[in-house]
Amino acid sequence: MKEKLDITASIVLYNENLEELTKTVNCFLRVPLKKRLFLIDNTQNKLFQNIFKKQEIEYIAVGKNIGFGAGHNMVKDRISNNSNFHLILNPDVNFQEGVIPNLIIELKKDENVSMIAPKVLFPNGDHQYSCRRYPLLSELFARRFTFMKPIFKSTVYKGQYKDKDLNNSFFAEFITGCFHLYKTNDFLKLEGFDERYFLYMEDVDICRKIDNLGKKKIYYPKEEITHVLKKGSSKSMKLFFRHTLSAIKYFLKW
């Protein structure tokens, strides 16, 4: 019987900064574990086909933009019975080689935990509020339209767990999807991401599904990563409408 990999990871590619992506890929390749990285190319012209040629990398050309969740779901058959842990990774994330092994140690400690994620920092070292309570509609409006923030200040404050000590681990309601480390079997039990979300809210949705599985998610700030965070929906009207549509789908579902 073929021995399982310690970890697999997937990155969905579309309109990526190649320098940032290369840094992310290299971060994963430096992890001292048996591993495999899947690069899912959502571009129509296979723009990333011949860029990364390493034995531990498998390139998957989709040929069209199928979205974030559906892209990551492309690897479900490939990781089934093939890895112990699976990482959902954004293409603009950097981390030290010990982060993943240390997170795996923590994830192994509790059979009721399906997913773990580290503290997330901006490149300048500022804290990103990556672990949050499940969003309220008012909070989403306040975060999108800054003039509304004073009205819903307490809602946003509580939603970002600013009432907790974020230097300590705890079971968060949801964790943003730039870096989700799953037990592979649990990720498969969840059937991956709900593909009805093309972009945005799929990370909140899968955390809800973990709840329904009777499992938990842990925020573990002893390990840190850096995330560029594009905030595309605040800069692009097209992405803003995608975010709005996903939010509608989320609140209709949950």
Coordinates of C-alpha atoms in Angstrom, one line a residue:
M1 CA 0.0 0.0 0.0
K2 CA 1.3 3.4 -0.9
E3 CA 2.4 5.5 2.0
K4 CA 0.5 8.7 2.6
L5 CA 2.0 12.1 2.2
D6 CA 2.3 14.1 5.4
I7 CA 0.6 17.1 3.7
T8 CA -0.9 18.3 0.5
A9 CA -1.8 21.9 -0.4
S10 CA -3.8 23.6 -3.1
I11 CA -3.5 27.1 -4.5
V12 CA -6.1 28.5 -7.0
L13 CA -4.6 30.8 -9.6
Y14 CA -6.1 33.5 -11.7
N15 CA -4.9 37.1 -11.7
E16 CA -1.8 36.6 -9.6
N17 CA 1.3 38.6 -9.0
L18 CA 4.1 36.2 -10.0
E19 CA 6.6 37.5 -7.5
E20 CA 4.2 37.0 -4.6
L21 CA 3.1 33.6 -5.9
T22 CA 6.7 32.4 -6.2
K23 CA 7.4 33.4 -2.6
T24 CA 4.3 31.4 -1.5
V25 CA 5.3 28.3 -3.5
N26 CA 8.8 28.4 -2.1
C27 CA 7.5 28.7 1.4
F28 CA 5.6 25.5 1.0
L29 CA 8.5 23.7 -0.7
R30 CA 10.7 24.4 2.2
V31 CA 8.4 22.6 4.7
P32 CA 10.4 19.6 6.0
L33 CA 7.6 17.0 5.4
K34 CA 6.5 14.6 2.6
K35 CA 4.3 16.9 0.6
R36 CA 2.7 17.8 -2.7
L37 CA 1.4 21.1 -4.0
F38 CA -1.4 21.4 -6.4
L39 CA -1.6 24.5 -8.6
I40 CA -5.1 24.9 -10.0
D41 CA -4.9 27.3 -13.0
N42 CA -8.3 29.1 -13.6
T43 CA -7.0 31.2 -16.5
Q44 CA -8.4 30.5 -19.9
N45 CA -4.9 30.5 -21.6
K46 CA -3.1 28.3 -19.0
L47 CA -0.8 31.2 -18.0
F48 CA 1.0 29.4 -15.2
Q49 CA 1.5 26.1 -17.1
N50 CA 5.3 26.1 -17.4
I51 CA 6.4 28.3 -14.5
F52 CA 6.9 25.9 -11.6
K53 CA 8.6 22.6 -12.5
K54 CA 9.3 20.7 -9.3
Q55 CA 8.6 17.1 -8.6
E56 CA 6.5 18.1 -5.6
I57 CA 4.2 20.3 -7.7
E58 CA 1.3 19.1 -9.8
Y59 CA -0.2 21.6 -12.2
I60 CA -3.9 21.4 -13.0
A61 CA -5.2 23.4 -16.0
V62 CA -9.0 24.1 -15.7
G63 CA -9.2 26.3 -18.9
K64 CA -11.8 28.7 -17.4
N65 CA -12.4 30.6 -14.2
I66 CA -14.5 28.3 -12.1
G67 CA -14.0 30.2 -8.9
F68 CA -12.2 29.8 -5.6
G69 CA -14.1 26.9 -3.9
A70 CA -14.6 24.9 -7.1
G71 CA -10.9 25.3 -7.9
H72 CA -9.8 23.9 -4.5
N73 CA -12.4 21.1 -4.9
M74 CA -10.6 19.9 -8.0
V75 CA -8.1 18.1 -5.8
K76 CA -10.5 16.1 -3.7
D77 CA -10.0 12.8 -5.6
R78 CA -6.2 13.4 -5.6
I79 CA -5.9 13.8 -1.9
S80 CA -8.3 11.0 -0.9
N81 CA -6.3 8.3 0.8
N82 CA -3.2 10.1 -0.2
S83 CA -2.5 12.7 2.5
N84 CA -3.0 13.1 6.3
F85 CA -3.4 16.9 6.2
H86 CA -4.5 19.3 3.5
L87 CA -3.8 23.0 3.3
I88 CA -6.0 25.6 1.6
L89 CA -3.5 28.3 0.7
N90 CA -3.7 31.7 -0.9
P91 CA -1.1 32.8 -3.5
D92 CA 0.0 35.8 -1.5
V93 CA 1.0 34.2 1.8
N94 CA 4.4 33.8 3.4
F95 CA 5.5 31.7 6.4
Q96 CA 8.5 30.0 8.0
E97 CA 9.2 26.4 7.4
G98 CA 8.3 25.4 11.0
V99 CA 4.7 26.8 10.9
I100 CA 3.0 23.9 9.2
P101 CA 4.8 21.1 11.3
N102 CA 3.9 22.9 14.5
L103 CA 0.3 23.4 13.4
I104 CA 0.0 19.7 12.6
I105 CA 1.2 18.8 16.1
E106 CA -1.6 21.0 17.6
L107 CA -4.2 19.7 15.2
K108 CA -3.4 16.1 16.1
K109 CA -4.0 16.7 19.8
D110 CA -7.8 16.8 19.5
E111 CA -9.9 14.5 17.4
N112 CA -12.8 16.9 17.6
V113 CA -10.8 19.7 15.7
S114 CA -11.0 19.6 11.9
M115 CA -9.1 22.7 11.0
I116 CA -6.4 25.0 12.5
A117 CA -5.1 28.4 11.4
P118 CA -2.4 30.7 12.6
K119 CA -2.3 34.4 13.4
V120 CA -2.2 36.5 10.2
L121 CA -0.2 39.6 9.8
F122 CA 0.0 42.3 7.1
P123 CA 3.4 42.6 5.4
N124 CA 4.1 45.7 7.6
G125 CA 3.5 43.6 10.7
D126 CA 0.0 44.9 11.6
H127 CA -2.5 42.3 12.8
Q128 CA -5.2 41.0 10.4
Y129 CA -8.4 40.0 12.1
S130 CA -8.6 36.6 10.5
C131 CA -10.6 34.9 13.1
R132 CA -14.2 36.2 13.6
R133 CA -17.6 35.5 14.8
Y134 CA -20.1 34.6 12.2
P135 CA -21.0 37.8 10.3
L136 CA -24.2 39.8 10.7
L137 CA -25.6 41.6 7.8
S138 CA -25.1 45.0 9.5
E139 CA -21.4 44.1 10.1
L140 CA -20.8 43.4 6.4
F141 CA -22.4 46.7 5.5
A142 CA -20.3 48.6 8.0
R143 CA -17.1 47.0 6.9
R144 CA -17.9 47.7 3.2
F145 CA -19.2 51.3 3.7
T146 CA -16.9 53.1 6.1
F147 CA -19.4 55.9 6.8
M148 CA -21.5 53.2 8.5
K149 CA -18.8 52.0 10.9
P150 CA -19.6 54.5 13.7
I151 CA -23.2 53.3 13.7
F152 CA -22.2 49.6 14.0
K153 CA -18.9 50.1 15.9
S154 CA -19.7 47.6 18.7
T155 CA -20.9 45.0 16.2
V156 CA -17.7 45.2 14.1
Y157 CA -15.7 45.2 17.4
K158 CA -17.3 42.0 18.6
G159 CA -17.3 40.4 15.2
Q160 CA -13.6 40.6 15.0
Y161 CA -13.1 39.1 18.5
K162 CA -11.6 42.4 19.7
D163 CA -13.2 41.6 23.0
K164 CA -10.9 38.5 23.4
D165 CA -7.1 38.2 23.9
L166 CA -6.0 37.2 20.4
N167 CA -2.6 36.1 21.7
N168 CA -4.2 33.0 23.1
S169 CA -5.7 30.0 21.2
F170 CA -9.4 29.5 21.1
F171 CA -12.1 27.8 19.1
A172 CA -13.2 30.5 16.6
E173 CA -16.6 30.6 14.8
F174 CA -15.0 31.3 11.5
I175 CA -11.5 31.9 10.2
T176 CA -10.7 33.6 6.9
G177 CA -9.7 31.3 4.1
C178 CA -6.1 32.4 3.2
F179 CA -4.6 29.6 5.2
H180 CA -6.8 26.7 6.4
L181 CA -5.0 23.5 7.5
Y182 CA -7.4 20.5 7.6
K183 CA -7.3 16.9 8.5
T184 CA -7.7 15.6 5.0
N185 CA -10.4 13.1 6.0
D186 CA -12.5 15.8 7.5
F187 CA -12.1 18.1 4.5
L188 CA -13.4 15.2 2.4
K189 CA -16.3 14.6 4.8
L190 CA -17.2 18.2 4.4
E191 CA -17.2 17.6 0.6
G192 CA -14.9 20.6 0.3
F193 CA -16.3 24.1 -0.4
D194 CA -19.9 24.8 -1.5
E195 CA -19.4 25.6 -5.2
R196 CA -22.5 27.9 -5.3
Y197 CA -20.1 30.6 -4.0
F198 CA -18.0 31.8 -6.9
L199 CA -15.9 34.0 -4.7
Y200 CA -16.2 35.3 -1.1
M201 CA -18.1 33.8 1.8
E202 CA -17.1 30.2 1.0
D203 CA -14.7 30.3 4.0
V204 CA -17.5 31.3 6.3
D205 CA -19.7 28.6 4.8
I206 CA -17.2 25.8 5.3
C207 CA -16.8 26.8 8.9
R208 CA -20.5 26.4 9.3
K209 CA -20.2 23.0 7.8
I210 CA -17.6 22.0 10.3
D211 CA -20.1 22.9 13.0
N212 CA -22.6 20.6 11.4
L213 CA -20.0 17.9 11.3
G214 CA -19.8 18.2 15.1
K215 CA -16.2 19.4 14.9
K216 CA -14.3 22.6 15.7
K217 CA -11.8 25.1 14.3
I218 CA -8.9 26.5 16.3
Y219 CA -7.2 29.8 16.0
Y220 CA -3.5 29.2 17.0
P221 CA -1.6 32.5 17.3
K222 CA 1.7 31.0 18.5
E223 CA 2.4 30.5 14.8
E224 CA 2.3 33.5 12.4
I225 CA 2.0 34.0 8.6
T226 CA 2.0 37.1 6.4
H227 CA -0.8 37.8 4.0
V228 CA -0.9 40.6 1.5
L229 CA -4.8 40.8 1.4
K230 CA -5.8 42.4 -1.8
K231 CA -9.3 43.7 -0.6
G232 CA -10.5 43.3 -4.2
S233 CA -14.2 43.9 -3.6
S234 CA -13.5 47.3 -2.1
K235 CA -11.6 48.4 -5.3
S236 CA -13.5 46.7 -8.1
M237 CA -17.2 47.1 -8.8
K238 CA -17.3 43.6 -10.4
L239 CA -15.8 42.0 -7.3
F240 CA -18.1 44.1 -5.1
F241 CA -21.2 42.6 -6.8
R242 CA -19.6 39.1 -6.5
H243 CA -19.2 39.7 -2.8
T244 CA -22.7 40.9 -2.5
L245 CA -24.1 38.0 -4.4
S246 CA -22.2 35.6 -2.2
A247 CA -23.4 37.3 1.0
I248 CA -27.0 36.9 -0.3
K249 CA -26.5 33.2 -0.9
Y250 CA -24.9 32.8 2.5
F251 CA -27.7 34.5 4.5
L252 CA -30.3 32.6 2.5
K253 CA -28.6 29.3 3.3
W254 CA -27.8 29.9 7.0

